[in-house]
PDB file of C-alpha atoms and ligand atoms in Angstrom:
ATOM      1  CA  MET A   1      77.210  50.614 135.192  1.00 98.00           C
ATOM      2  CA  LEU A   2      80.670  51.242 136.550  1.00 98.00           C
ATOM      3  CA  PHE A   3      83.600  48.832 136.841  1.00 98.00           C
ATOM      4  CA  GLU A   4      85.858  49.836 139.708  1.00 97.00           C
ATOM      5  CA  LYS A   5      87.792  46.743 140.665  1.00 96.00           C
ATOM      6  CA  THR A   6      88.138  43.073 139.859  1.00 94.00           C
ATOM      7  CA  SER A   7      85.838  40.659 141.644  1.00 84.00           C
ATOM      8  CA  ALA A   8      83.363  43.388 142.627  1.00 93.00           C
ATOM      9  CA  PRO A   9      80.083  43.696 140.721  1.00 97.00           C
ATOM     10  CA  LEU A  10      79.521  46.664 138.429  1.00 98.00           C
ATOM     11  CA  ARG A  11      77.905  49.520 140.334  1.00 97.00           C
ATOM     12  CA  ALA A  12      74.837  51.375 139.104  1.00 96.00           C
ATOM     13  CA  LEU A  13      75.155  55.080 139.632  1.00 94.00           C
ATOM     14  CA  ASN A  14      74.292  58.415 138.084  1.00 95.00           C
ATOM     15  CA  LEU A  15      77.110  60.216 136.318  1.00 95.00           C
ATOM     16  CA  PRO A  16      77.002  63.529 134.458  1.00 96.00           C
ATOM     17  CA  THR A  17      76.190  63.159 130.751  1.00 97.00           C
ATOM     18  CA  PRO A  18      79.553  63.227 128.937  1.00 97.00           C
ATOM     19  CA  VAL A  19      80.350  66.213 126.721  1.00 97.00           C
ATOM     20  CA  PRO A  20      81.593  65.416 123.193  1.00 98.00           C
ATOM     21  CA  GLY A  21      85.058  66.782 122.448  1.00 98.00           C
ATOM     22  CA  PRO A  22      86.435  67.632 119.001  1.00 97.00           C
ATOM     23  CA  ASN A  23      85.514  64.939 116.442  1.00 97.00           C
ATOM     24  CA  GLN A  24      83.320  63.170 118.996  1.00 98.00           C
ATOM     25  CA  LEU A  25      79.619  62.618 118.986  1.00 98.00           C
ATOM     26  CA  LEU A  26      77.378  62.105 121.966  1.00 98.00           C
ATOM     27  CA  MET A  27      74.989  59.213 121.596  1.00 98.00           C
ATOM     28  CA  ARG A  28      71.930  58.131 123.495  1.00 97.00           C
ATOM     29  CA  VAL A  29      72.658  54.444 123.976  1.00 98.00           C
ATOM     30  CA  HIS A  30      69.788  52.195 122.900  1.00 98.00           C
ATOM     31  CA  ALA A  31      71.519  48.823 123.133  1.00 98.00           C
ATOM     32  CA  CYS A  32      74.941  47.452 124.014  1.00 98.00           C
ATOM     33  CA  ALA A  33      75.865  43.822 123.506  1.00 98.00           C
ATOM     34  CA  VAL A  34      77.850  41.940 126.131  1.00 97.00           C
ATOM     35  CA  CYS A  35      81.079  40.471 124.774  1.00 95.00           C
ATOM     36  CA  ARG A  36      83.340  37.831 126.273  1.00 93.00           C
ATOM     37  CA  THR A  37      86.025  40.522 126.280  1.00 95.00           C
ATOM     38  CA  ASP A  38      83.924  42.389 128.869  1.00 97.00           C
ATOM     39  CA  LEU A  39      84.259  39.329 131.085  1.00 96.00           C
ATOM     40  CA  HIS A  40      88.030  39.319 130.573  1.00 94.00           C
ATOM     41  CA  VAL A  41      88.050  42.958 131.698  1.00 96.00           C
ATOM     42  CA  VAL A  42      85.899  42.562 134.814  1.00 97.00           C
ATOM     43  CA  ASP A  43      87.615  39.290 135.738  1.00 95.00           C
ATOM     44  CA  GLY A  44      91.035  40.961 135.555  1.00 95.00           C
ATOM     45  CA  GLU A  45      92.423  38.902 132.664  1.00 94.00           C
ATOM     46  CA  LEU A  46      92.886  42.082 130.644  1.00 95.00           C
ATOM     47  CA  THR A  47      95.008  44.087 132.999  1.00 94.00           C
ATOM     48  CA  GLN A  48      95.131  47.655 131.673  1.00 95.00           C
ATOM     49  CA  PRO A  49      91.599  49.089 131.838  1.00 97.00           C
ATOM     50  CA  LYS A  50      91.026  52.747 132.577  1.00 97.00           C
ATOM     51  CA  LEU A  51      89.522  52.973 136.063  1.00 97.00           C
ATOM     52  CA  PRO A  52      86.820  53.527 136.883  1.00 97.00           C
ATOM     53  CA  LEU A  53      85.449  52.235 133.593  1.00 98.00           C
ATOM     54  CA  ILE A  54      82.106  51.991 131.842  1.00 98.00           C
ATOM     55  CA  PRO A  55      82.442  48.671 129.939  1.00 98.00           C
ATOM     56  CA  GLY A  56      80.785  47.785 126.642  1.00 98.00           C
ATOM     57  CA  HIS A  57      81.980  48.014 123.049  1.00 98.00           C
ATOM     58  CA  GLU A  58      79.077  46.907 120.886  1.00 98.00           C
ATOM     59  CA  ILE A  59      76.992  50.057 121.156  1.00 98.00           C
ATOM     60  CA  VAL A  60      73.981  51.103 119.084  1.00 98.00           C
ATOM     61  CA  GLY A  61      72.347  54.441 119.697  1.00 98.00           C
ATOM     62  CA  ALA A  62      71.162  57.730 118.280  1.00 97.00           C
ATOM     63  CA  VAL A  63      73.354  60.790 117.891  1.00 98.00           C
ATOM     64  CA  ALA A  64      72.288  63.347 120.502  1.00 98.00           C
ATOM     65  CA  ASP A  65      74.948  66.039 120.124  1.00 98.00           C
ATOM     66  CA  LEU A  66      78.000  66.838 118.027  1.00 98.00           C
ATOM     67  CA  GLY A  67      81.449  68.000 119.061  1.00 98.00           C
ATOM     68  CA  ASP A  68      83.487  70.369 116.895  1.00 97.00           C
ATOM     69  CA  GLY A  69      84.367  69.077 113.465  1.00 97.00           C
ATOM     70  CA  VAL A  70      81.866  66.210 113.314  1.00 97.00           C
ATOM     71  CA  ASN A  71      80.770  65.890 109.699  1.00 96.00           C
ATOM     72  CA  ARG A  72      79.972  62.211 109.115  1.00 97.00           C
ATOM     73  CA  PHE A  73      76.783  62.140 111.188  1.00 97.00           C
ATOM     74  CA  LYS A  74      73.996  64.440 112.287  1.00 97.00           C
ATOM     75  CA  VAL A  75      71.782  64.568 115.365  1.00 98.00           C
ATOM     76  CA  GLY A  76      69.241  61.718 115.238  1.00 97.00           C
ATOM     77  CA  ASP A  77      71.344  59.372 113.060  1.00 98.00           C
ATOM     78  CA  ARG A  78      71.629  55.789 114.248  1.00 97.00           C
ATOM     79  CA  VAL A  79      75.252  54.797 114.788  1.00 98.00           C
ATOM     80  CA  GLY A  80      77.224  51.832 116.016  1.00 98.00           C
ATOM     81  CA  VAL A  81      80.416  51.992 118.048  1.00 98.00           C
ATOM     82  CA  PRO A  82      82.908  49.095 118.026  1.00 97.00           C
ATOM     83  CA  TRP A  83      85.922  48.063 120.119  1.00 97.00           C
ATOM     84  CA  LEU A  84      88.448  50.092 118.118  1.00 97.00           C
ATOM     85  CA  GLY A  85      87.818  53.588 119.447  1.00 98.00           C
ATOM     86  CA  TRP A  86      90.817  55.609 118.320  1.00 98.00           C
ATOM     87  CA  THR A  87      94.101  55.156 116.452  1.00 98.00           C
ATOM     88  CA  CYS A  88      97.041  57.500 115.985  1.00 98.00           C
ATOM     89  CA  GLY A  89      97.119  57.432 112.186  1.00 97.00           C
ATOM     90  CA  GLU A  90     100.882  57.920 112.275  1.00 97.00           C
ATOM     91  CA  CYS A  91     102.584  54.731 113.433  1.00 98.00           C
ATOM     92  CA  ALA A  92     103.935  52.114 111.012  1.00 98.00           C
ATOM     93  CA  TYR A  93     100.864  49.923 111.564  1.00 98.00           C
ATOM     94  CA  CYS A  94      98.376  52.699 110.911  1.00 98.00           C
ATOM     95  CA  LYS A  95     100.254  53.715 107.786  1.00 97.00           C
ATOM     96  CA  SER A  96     100.291  50.188 106.388  1.00 97.00           C
ATOM     97  CA  GLY A  97      96.568  49.423 106.698  1.00 96.00           C
ATOM     98  CA  LYS A  98      96.952  47.582 109.987  1.00 97.00           C
ATOM     99  CA  GLU A  99      95.356  50.084 112.314  1.00 98.00           C
ATOM    100  CA  ASN A 100      94.068  47.144 114.355  1.00 97.00           C
ATOM    101  CA  LEU A 101      97.668  46.853 115.595  1.00 98.00           C
ATOM    102  CA  CYS A 102      98.217  50.608 116.208  1.00 98.00           C
ATOM    103  CA  ASP A 103     100.817  51.173 118.918  1.00 96.00           C
ATOM    104  CA  HIS A 104      98.674  53.854 120.528  1.00 98.00           C
ATOM    105  CA  ALA A 105      95.158  52.535 119.890  1.00 98.00           C
ATOM    106  CA  LYS A 106      92.361  53.182 122.351  1.00 98.00           C
ATOM    107  CA  PHE A 107      89.585  50.695 122.892  1.00 98.00           C
ATOM    108  CA  THR A 108      85.937  51.295 123.700  1.00 98.00           C
ATOM    109  CA  GLY A 109      84.890  49.845 127.021  1.00 98.00           C
ATOM    110  CA  TYR A 110      88.521  49.220 128.012  1.00 98.00           C
ATOM    111  CA  THR A 111      90.722  52.289 127.718  1.00 98.00           C
ATOM    112  CA  LEU A 112      87.744  54.524 126.807  1.00 98.00           C
ATOM    113  CA  ASP A 113      84.346  54.550 128.495  1.00 98.00           C
ATOM    114  CA  GLY A 114      81.855  52.338 126.683  1.00 98.00           C
ATOM    115  CA  GLY A 115      78.181  51.601 126.332  1.00 98.00           C
ATOM    116  CA  TYR A 116      76.922  50.101 129.603  1.00 98.00           C
ATOM    117  CA  ALA A 117      75.330  53.496 130.102  1.00 98.00           C
ATOM    118  CA  GLU A 118      72.547  55.777 128.942  1.00 97.00           C
ATOM    119  CA  TYR A 119      74.932  58.074 127.090  1.00 98.00           C
ATOM    120  CA  ALA A 120      78.338  57.595 125.523  1.00 98.00           C
ATOM    121  CA  VAL A 121      80.764  59.670 123.486  1.00 98.00           C
ATOM    122  CA  ALA A 122      82.692  58.248 120.538  1.00 98.00           C
ATOM    123  CA  ASP A 123      85.087  59.452 117.869  1.00 98.00           C
ATOM    124  CA  GLN A 124      82.974  59.844 114.719  1.00 98.00           C
ATOM    125  CA  ARG A 125      85.724  58.366 112.544  1.00 97.00           C
ATOM    126  CA  PHE A 126      85.312  55.008 114.261  1.00 97.00           C
ATOM    127  CA  CYS A 127      81.504  54.869 114.205  1.00 97.00           C
ATOM    128  CA  PHE A 128      79.470  52.984 111.619  1.00 95.00           C
ATOM    129  CA  PRO A 129      76.001  53.576 110.198  1.00 96.00           C
ATOM    130  CA  ILE A 130      73.737  50.635 111.103  1.00 96.00           C
ATOM    131  CA  PRO A 131      71.879  48.766 108.335  1.00 95.00           C
ATOM    132  CA  LYS A 132      68.173  49.653 108.460  1.00 95.00           C
ATOM    133  CA  SER A 133      66.937  46.077 108.510  1.00 95.00           C
ATOM    134  CA  TYR A 134      68.189  45.515 112.077  1.00 97.00           C
ATOM    135  CA  SER A 135      66.593  46.591 115.338  1.00 97.00           C
ATOM    136  CA  ASP A 136      68.906  48.211 117.887  1.00 97.00           C
ATOM    137  CA  ALA A 137      69.284  45.042 119.950  1.00 97.00           C
ATOM    138  CA  GLU A 138      69.751  42.823 116.882  1.00 96.00           C
ATOM    139  CA  ALA A 139      72.412  45.150 115.487  1.00 97.00           C
ATOM    140  CA  ALA A 140      74.520  45.419 118.647  1.00 97.00           C
ATOM    141  CA  PRO A 141      76.237  41.989 118.362  1.00 96.00           C
ATOM    142  CA  LEU A 142      77.271  42.796 114.796  1.00 97.00           C
ATOM    143  CA  LEU A 143      79.716  45.346 116.196  1.00 96.00           C
ATOM    144  CA  CYS A 144      82.128  42.890 117.782  1.00 95.00           C
ATOM    145  CA  ALA A 145      80.895  39.328 117.522  1.00 94.00           C
ATOM    146  CA  GLY A 146      80.167  40.155 113.881  1.00 95.00           C
ATOM    147  CA  LEU A 147      83.258  42.194 113.071  1.00 95.00           C
ATOM    148  CA  ILE A 148      85.822  40.058 114.878  1.00 94.00           C
ATOM    149  CA  GLY A 149      84.060  36.961 113.603  1.00 95.00           C
ATOM    150  CA  TYR A 150      84.311  38.305 110.081  1.00 96.00           C
ATOM    151  CA  ARG A 151      88.003  39.152 110.453  1.00 97.00           C
ATOM    152  CA  SER A 152      88.609  35.639 111.811  1.00 97.00           C
ATOM    153  CA  LEU A 153      86.755  34.135 108.861  1.00 97.00           C
ATOM    154  CA  VAL A 154      88.865  36.094 106.374  1.00 97.00           C
ATOM    155  CA  LYS A 155      92.038  34.954 108.168  1.00 97.00           C
ATOM    156  CA  ALA A 156      90.840  31.356 107.917  1.00 98.00           C
ATOM    157  CA  GLY A 157      91.125  31.564 104.120  1.00 97.00           C
ATOM    158  CA  ASN A 158      88.731  30.328 101.457  1.00 96.00           C
ATOM    159  CA  GLY A 159      88.613  26.633 102.301  1.00 95.00           C
ATOM    160  CA  LYS A 160      85.286  24.821 102.142  1.00 97.00           C
ATOM    161  CA  ARG A 161      85.374  22.886 105.414  1.00 98.00           C
ATOM    162  CA  LEU A 162      85.499  25.188 108.392  1.00 98.00           C
ATOM    163  CA  GLY A 163      85.602  24.152 112.032  1.00 98.00           C
ATOM    164  CA  ILE A 164      84.357  26.493 114.760  1.00 97.00           C
ATOM    165  CA  TYR A 165      85.285  25.900 118.396  1.00 97.00           C
ATOM    166  CA  GLY A 166      83.021  27.635 120.900  1.00 93.00           C
ATOM    167  CA  PHE A 167      79.554  28.262 119.569  1.00 89.00           C
ATOM    168  CA  GLY A 168      78.688  31.613 121.133  1.00 88.00           C
ATOM    169  CA  ALA A 169      77.945  35.078 119.801  1.00 90.00           C
ATOM    170  CA  ALA A 170      80.719  35.308 117.200  1.00 94.00           C
ATOM    171  CA  ALA A 171      80.241  31.752 115.965  1.00 94.00           C
ATOM    172  CA  HIS A 172      76.513  32.144 115.465  1.00 92.00           C
ATOM    173  CA  ILE A 173      77.185  35.046 113.109  1.00 95.00           C
ATOM    174  CA  VAL A 174      80.202  33.536 111.331  1.00 96.00           C
ATOM    175  CA  ALA A 175      78.288  30.320 110.661  1.00 95.00           C
ATOM    176  CA  GLN A 176      75.654  32.233 108.719  1.00 95.00           C
ATOM    177  CA  VAL A 177      78.224  34.128 106.652  1.00 96.00           C
ATOM    178  CA  ALA A 178      80.153  30.929 105.929  1.00 96.00           C
ATOM    179  CA  SER A 179      76.989  29.083 104.875  1.00 95.00           C
ATOM    180  CA  TYR A 180      76.146  31.990 102.561  1.00 96.00           C
ATOM    181  CA  GLN A 181      79.628  31.502 101.069  1.00 96.00           C
ATOM    182  CA  GLN A 182      78.731  27.840 100.404  1.00 96.00           C
ATOM    183  CA  ARG A 183      81.094  26.485 103.034  1.00 97.00           C
ATOM    184  CA  GLU A 184      80.498  23.585 105.383  1.00 97.00           C
ATOM    185  CA  ILE A 185      80.495  24.351 109.104  1.00 97.00           C
ATOM    186  CA  TYR A 186      81.692  21.825 111.668  1.00 97.00           C
ATOM    187  CA  ALA A 187      80.727  23.038 115.146  1.00 96.00           C
ATOM    188  CA  PHE A 188      82.691  22.027 118.225  1.00 96.00           C
ATOM    189  CA  THR A 189      80.971  22.714 121.533  1.00 92.00           C
ATOM    190  CA  ARG A 190      81.679  22.047 125.206  1.00 88.00           C
ATOM    191  CA  PRO A 191      81.496  18.277 125.712  1.00 84.00           C
ATOM    192  CA  GLY A 192      77.922  17.462 126.676  1.00 80.00           C
ATOM    193  CA  GLY A 193      76.642  20.798 125.338  1.00 77.00           C
ATOM    194  CA  ASP A 194      73.592  19.385 123.605  1.00 87.00           C
ATOM    195  CA  GLU A 195      71.782  22.740 123.482  1.00 87.00           C
ATOM    196  CA  ALA A 196      74.779  24.349 121.794  1.00 87.00           C
ATOM    197  CA  LYS A 197      74.939  21.491 119.276  1.00 91.00           C
ATOM    198  CA  LYS A 198      71.289  21.949 118.426  1.00 92.00           C
ATOM    199  CA  PHE A 199      71.821  25.698 118.120  1.00 89.00           C
ATOM    200  CA  ALA A 200      74.730  25.131 115.715  1.00 91.00           C
ATOM    201  CA  MET A 201      72.774  22.683 113.563  1.00 93.00           C
ATOM    202  CA  ASN A 202      69.873  25.145 113.372  1.00 91.00           C
ATOM    203  CA  LEU A 203      72.306  27.745 112.075  1.00 89.00           C
ATOM    204  CA  GLY A 204      73.346  25.501 109.213  1.00 90.00           C
ATOM    205  CA  ALA A 205      76.251  23.463 110.615  1.00 94.00           C
ATOM    206  CA  VAL A 206      76.655  20.144 108.758  1.00 96.00           C
ATOM    207  CA  TRP A 207      78.088  18.473 111.875  1.00 96.00           C
ATOM    208  CA  ALA A 208      78.237  19.277 115.576  1.00 95.00           C
ATOM    209  CA  GLY A 209      80.239  17.474 118.226  1.00 95.00           C
ATOM    210  CA  GLY A 210      82.239  17.907 121.396  1.00 94.00           C
ATOM    211  CA  SER A 211      85.500  19.843 121.284  1.00 93.00           C
ATOM    212  CA  ASN A 212      87.280  16.624 122.285  1.00 92.00           C
ATOM    213  CA  GLU A 213      86.035  14.850 119.140  1.00 94.00           C
ATOM    214  CA  LEU A 214      87.290  14.974 115.561  1.00 96.00           C
ATOM    215  CA  ALA A 215      85.024  15.831 112.650  1.00 96.00           C
ATOM    216  CA  PRO A 216      84.301  13.063 110.110  1.00 96.00           C
ATOM    217  CA  GLU A 217      86.350  14.996 107.516  1.00 95.00           C
ATOM    218  CA  LYS A 218      89.678  16.793 107.793  1.00 98.00           C
ATOM    219  CA  LEU A 219      89.029  20.534 107.925  1.00 98.00           C
ATOM    220  CA  ASP A 220      90.564  23.243 105.747  1.00 98.00           C
ATOM    221  CA  ALA A 221      90.625  25.666 108.658  1.00 98.00           C
ATOM    222  CA  ALA A 222      89.342  26.092 112.171  1.00 98.00           C
ATOM    223  CA  ILE A 223      88.469  29.168 114.197  1.00 98.00           C
ATOM    224  CA  ILE A 224      88.679  29.038 117.986  1.00 98.00           C
ATOM    225  CA  PHE A 225      86.393  31.488 119.775  1.00 96.00           C
ATOM    226  CA  ALA A 226      86.420  29.772 123.167  1.00 94.00           C
ATOM    227  CA  PRO A 227      89.172  31.127 125.470  1.00 93.00           C
ATOM    228  CA  ALA A 228      90.597  27.670 126.192  1.00 96.00           C
ATOM    229  CA  GLY A 229      94.216  27.056 125.160  1.00 97.00           C
ATOM    230  CA  GLU A 230      93.787  23.276 125.108  1.00 97.00           C
ATOM    231  CA  LEU A 231      91.640  23.724 121.992  1.00 98.00           C
ATOM    232  CA  VAL A 232      94.683  24.763 119.933  1.00 98.00           C
ATOM    233  CA  PRO A 233      96.205  21.262 119.735  1.00 98.00           C
ATOM    234  CA  GLN A 234      92.703  19.816 119.293  1.00 97.00           C
ATOM    235  CA  ALA A 235      92.108  22.088 116.320  1.00 98.00           C
ATOM    236  CA  LEU A 236      95.541  21.354 114.835  1.00 98.00           C
ATOM    237  CA  LYS A 237      94.623  17.665 114.872  1.00 98.00           C
ATOM    238  CA  ALA A 238      91.367  18.467 113.099  1.00 98.00           C
ATOM    239  CA  VAL A 239      92.815  20.419 110.144  1.00 98.00           C
ATOM    240  CA  ARG A 240      94.357  18.959 106.989  1.00 98.00           C
ATOM    241  CA  LYS A 241      97.910  19.475 105.762  1.00 98.00           C
ATOM    242  CA  GLY A 242      98.435  23.181 105.089  1.00 98.00           C
ATOM    243  CA  GLY A 243      95.386  24.037 107.190  1.00 98.00           C
ATOM    244  CA  THR A 244      95.036  27.085 109.414  1.00 98.00           C
ATOM    245  CA  VAL A 245      93.934  27.470 113.015  1.00 98.00           C
ATOM    246  CA  VAL A 246      92.730  30.989 113.837  1.00 98.00           C
ATOM    247  CA  CYS A 247      92.476  32.092 117.472  1.00 98.00           C
ATOM    248  CA  GLY A 248      89.715  34.696 117.475  1.00 96.00           C
ATOM    249  CA  GLY A 249      89.752  35.793 121.104  1.00 92.00           C
ATOM    250  CA  ILE A 250      91.643  38.517 122.933  1.00 93.00           C
ATOM    251  CA  HIS A 251      92.564  36.231 125.819  1.00 94.00           C
ATOM    252  CA  MET A 252      93.142  32.500 126.092  1.00 96.00           C
ATOM    253  CA  SER A 253      94.357  30.215 128.846  1.00 97.00           C
ATOM    254  CA  ASP A 254      97.845  28.787 128.291  1.00 98.00           C
ATOM    255  CA  ILE A 255      98.267  26.465 125.353  1.00 98.00           C
ATOM    256  CA  PRO A 256      99.562  23.083 126.528  1.00 98.00           C
ATOM    257  CA  ALA A 257     102.690  21.622 124.929  1.00 98.00           C
ATOM    258  CA  PHE A 258     101.940  19.444 121.926  1.00 98.00           C
ATOM    259  CA  PRO A 259     103.911  17.208 119.573  1.00 98.00           C
ATOM    260  CA  TYR A 260     105.434  18.999 116.594  1.00 98.00           C
ATOM    261  CA  SER A 261     103.874  16.416 114.298  1.00 98.00           C
ATOM    262  CA  ILE A 262     100.429  18.013 114.618  1.00 98.00           C
ATOM    263  CA  LEU A 263     101.807  21.363 113.447  1.00 98.00           C
ATOM    264  CA  TRP A 264     104.098  19.936 110.762  1.00 98.00           C
ATOM    265  CA  GLU A 265     102.957  19.631 107.148  1.00 98.00           C
ATOM    266  CA  GLU A 266     102.580  23.364 106.959  1.00 98.00           C
ATOM    267  CA  ARG A 267      99.716  23.793 109.306  1.00 98.00           C
ATOM    268  CA  SER A 268      99.670  27.261 110.835  1.00 98.00           C
ATOM    269  CA  ILE A 269      98.307  29.017 113.889  1.00 98.00           C
ATOM    270  CA  CYS A 270      97.482  32.705 113.968  1.00 98.00           C
ATOM    271  CA  SER A 271      95.529  35.115 116.117  1.00 98.00           C
ATOM    272  CA  VAL A 272      93.143  37.946 115.368  1.00 97.00           C
ATOM    273  CA  ALA A 273      93.557  41.248 117.161  1.00 97.00           C
ATOM    274  CA  ASN A 274      90.959  43.999 117.150  1.00 95.00           C
ATOM    275  CA  LEU A 275      89.504  45.235 113.876  1.00 95.00           C
ATOM    276  CA  THR A 276      90.098  47.826 111.220  1.00 96.00           C
ATOM    277  CA  ARG A 277      87.491  50.280 109.998  1.00 96.00           C
ATOM    278  CA  ARG A 278      87.671  48.502 106.670  1.00 96.00           C
ATOM    279  CA  ASP A 279      86.574  45.238 108.332  1.00 96.00           C
ATOM    280  CA  GLY A 280      83.614  47.148 109.717  1.00 95.00           C
ATOM    281  CA  GLU A 281      82.607  48.629 106.390  1.00 95.00           C
ATOM    282  CA  GLU A 282      82.923  45.290 104.584  1.00 96.00           C
ATOM    283  CA  PHE A 283      80.990  43.387 107.212  1.00 97.00           C
ATOM    284  CA  MET A 284      78.216  45.969 107.593  1.00 96.00           C
ATOM    285  CA  ALA A 285      77.695  45.818 103.819  1.00 96.00           C
ATOM    286  CA  LEU A 286      77.699  42.006 103.824  1.00 97.00           C
ATOM    287  CA  ALA A 287      75.489  41.335 106.868  1.00 97.00           C
ATOM    288  CA  PRO A 288      72.146  42.454 105.360  1.00 97.00           C
ATOM    289  CA  LYS A 289      72.875  40.491 102.165  1.00 97.00           C
ATOM    290  CA  VAL A 290      73.338  37.138 103.916  1.00 96.00           C
ATOM    291  CA  PRO A 291      71.168  38.172 105.757  1.00 96.00           C
ATOM    292  CA  VAL A 292      72.823  37.624 109.133  1.00 96.00           C
ATOM    293  CA  ARG A 293      70.178  37.122 111.808  1.00 95.00           C
ATOM    294  CA  THR A 294      71.354  37.619 115.365  1.00 96.00           C
ATOM    295  CA  GLU A 295      69.801  35.716 118.219  1.00 94.00           C
ATOM    296  CA  VAL A 296      69.762  37.991 121.236  1.00 96.00           C
ATOM    297  CA  GLU A 297      68.744  37.758 124.858  1.00 96.00           C
ATOM    298  CA  THR A 298      68.036  41.221 126.226  1.00 97.00           C
ATOM    299  CA  PHE A 299      68.566  42.510 129.759  1.00 98.00           C
ATOM    300  CA  PRO A 300      67.750  45.916 131.207  1.00 97.00           C
ATOM    301  CA  LEU A 301      70.927  47.986 131.582  1.00 97.00           C
ATOM    302  CA  GLU A 302      70.822  47.710 135.367  1.00 96.00           C
ATOM    303  CA  GLU A 303      71.010  43.917 135.091  1.00 97.00           C
ATOM    304  CA  ALA A 304      74.466  44.026 133.482  1.00 98.00           C
ATOM    305  CA  ASN A 305      75.928  41.913 136.282  1.00 98.00           C
ATOM    306  CA  GLU A 306      73.362  39.190 135.661  1.00 98.00           C
ATOM    307  CA  ALA A 307      74.116  39.228 131.918  1.00 98.00           C
ATOM    308  CA  LEU A 308      77.856  38.891 132.617  1.00 97.00           C
ATOM    309  CA  HIS A 309      77.206  36.104 135.091  1.00 97.00           C
ATOM    310  CA  ARG A 310      75.115  34.138 132.597  1.00 97.00           C
ATOM    311  CA  LEU A 311      77.705  34.589 129.852  1.00 95.00           C
ATOM    312  CA  ARG A 312      80.443  33.344 132.189  1.00 94.00           C
ATOM    313  CA  ALA A 313      78.327  30.291 133.000  1.00 92.00           C
ATOM    314  CA  GLY A 314      77.813  29.506 129.301  1.00 88.00           C
ATOM    315  CA  LYS A 315      74.086  30.116 129.628  1.00 91.00           C
ATOM    316  CA  ILE A 316      73.601  32.629 126.817  1.00 92.00           C
ATOM    317  CA  GLN A 317      72.485  31.344 123.429  1.00 88.00           C
ATOM    318  CA  GLY A 318      73.571  33.814 120.762  1.00 89.00           C
ATOM    319  CA  ALA A 319      74.357  37.193 122.304  1.00 94.00           C
ATOM    320  CA  ALA A 320      73.366  39.002 125.490  1.00 97.00           C
ATOM    321  CA  VAL A 321      72.348  42.612 124.905  1.00 98.00           C
ATOM    322  CA  LEU A 322      71.734  45.360 127.465  1.00 98.00           C
ATOM    323  CA  VAL A 323      68.902  47.664 126.511  1.00 97.00           C
ATOM    324  CA  ASN A 324      67.834  51.023 127.810  1.00 92.00           C
ATOM    325  CA  ALA A 325      64.142  50.815 128.573  1.00 76.00           C
ATOM    326  CA  LEU A 326      63.684  54.556 128.247  1.00 62.00           C
ATOM    327  CA  ALA A 327      65.739  54.880 125.088  1.00 51.00           C
ATOM    328  CA  SER A 328      62.846  55.730 122.832  1.00 46.00           C
ATOM    329  CA  LEU A 329      61.564  58.559 125.053  1.00 40.00           C
TER     330      LEU A 329
HETATM  331 ZN1   ZN B   1      98.860  54.041 115.023  1.00 59.68          ZN
HETATM  332 ZN1   ZN B   2      84.067  42.195 121.815  1.00 59.68          ZN
END
């Protein structure tokens, strides 16, 4: 499914099967989750995609062929491919354990072709083994919603009372991890989003309300997954002195001006960008222990446009996942 220009639907077409280069593996794609970032790409809010582009960066599949030098996987292994697709290993960020900020990083489904396809190539160094307890479709959302959610949770610190704004794919995973860590989840959903509130409560939230409300208790930290800048001042009002507001998305509408008093008393705001391989290893080890259960709605690959449309409209509960019907053949 090919992205060629903003405001045109993805186009289904047959392309030659890609050939794995040095250090790359070829995978038969079984499932690829649909991330909000994919919407930011096709809607033109992320402005530097390779073109034409195969979107998708939460890929689960089976290794079908190996390029030169591949030693971490063999043909038939099940692997997952995340957003971080390549880093230089040489810049100051790479050398200081912050490869998520690499000056020259390449990103799956953005500056590299991704997983809205039957086959994909990926650099073996950035692929993860998938825990056995997950099906292909269940595992796919772990690769971004899970990983970025996990990185956001770590950034939020160890406080007990955690607010989550935007109860979509990342939140539904983070809530389970946070509950496992004995924290209390306060879920903030679109005003009037009764289904989302119910969903949050079913996943262990102790309170659910509209994003324009305040929780009954001051929060230790809040994570914002919804791409709406007006949530930043809302979240600052919801956290206690010294509390942290983490912006977990790659894109957000402008943050409106707000009085300094809601930031004062050592509250802080930070963002999360990308992931490191270490995040991936930690989260993939943790997920089966919780165990994180992903709620997925599957679509055949050729219905990628419909999946994107439903995500944009806020009509996906949990995560949308594209599946290849013929994958097991
Ligand atoms: Zn680098
Ligand atoms: Zn993503």
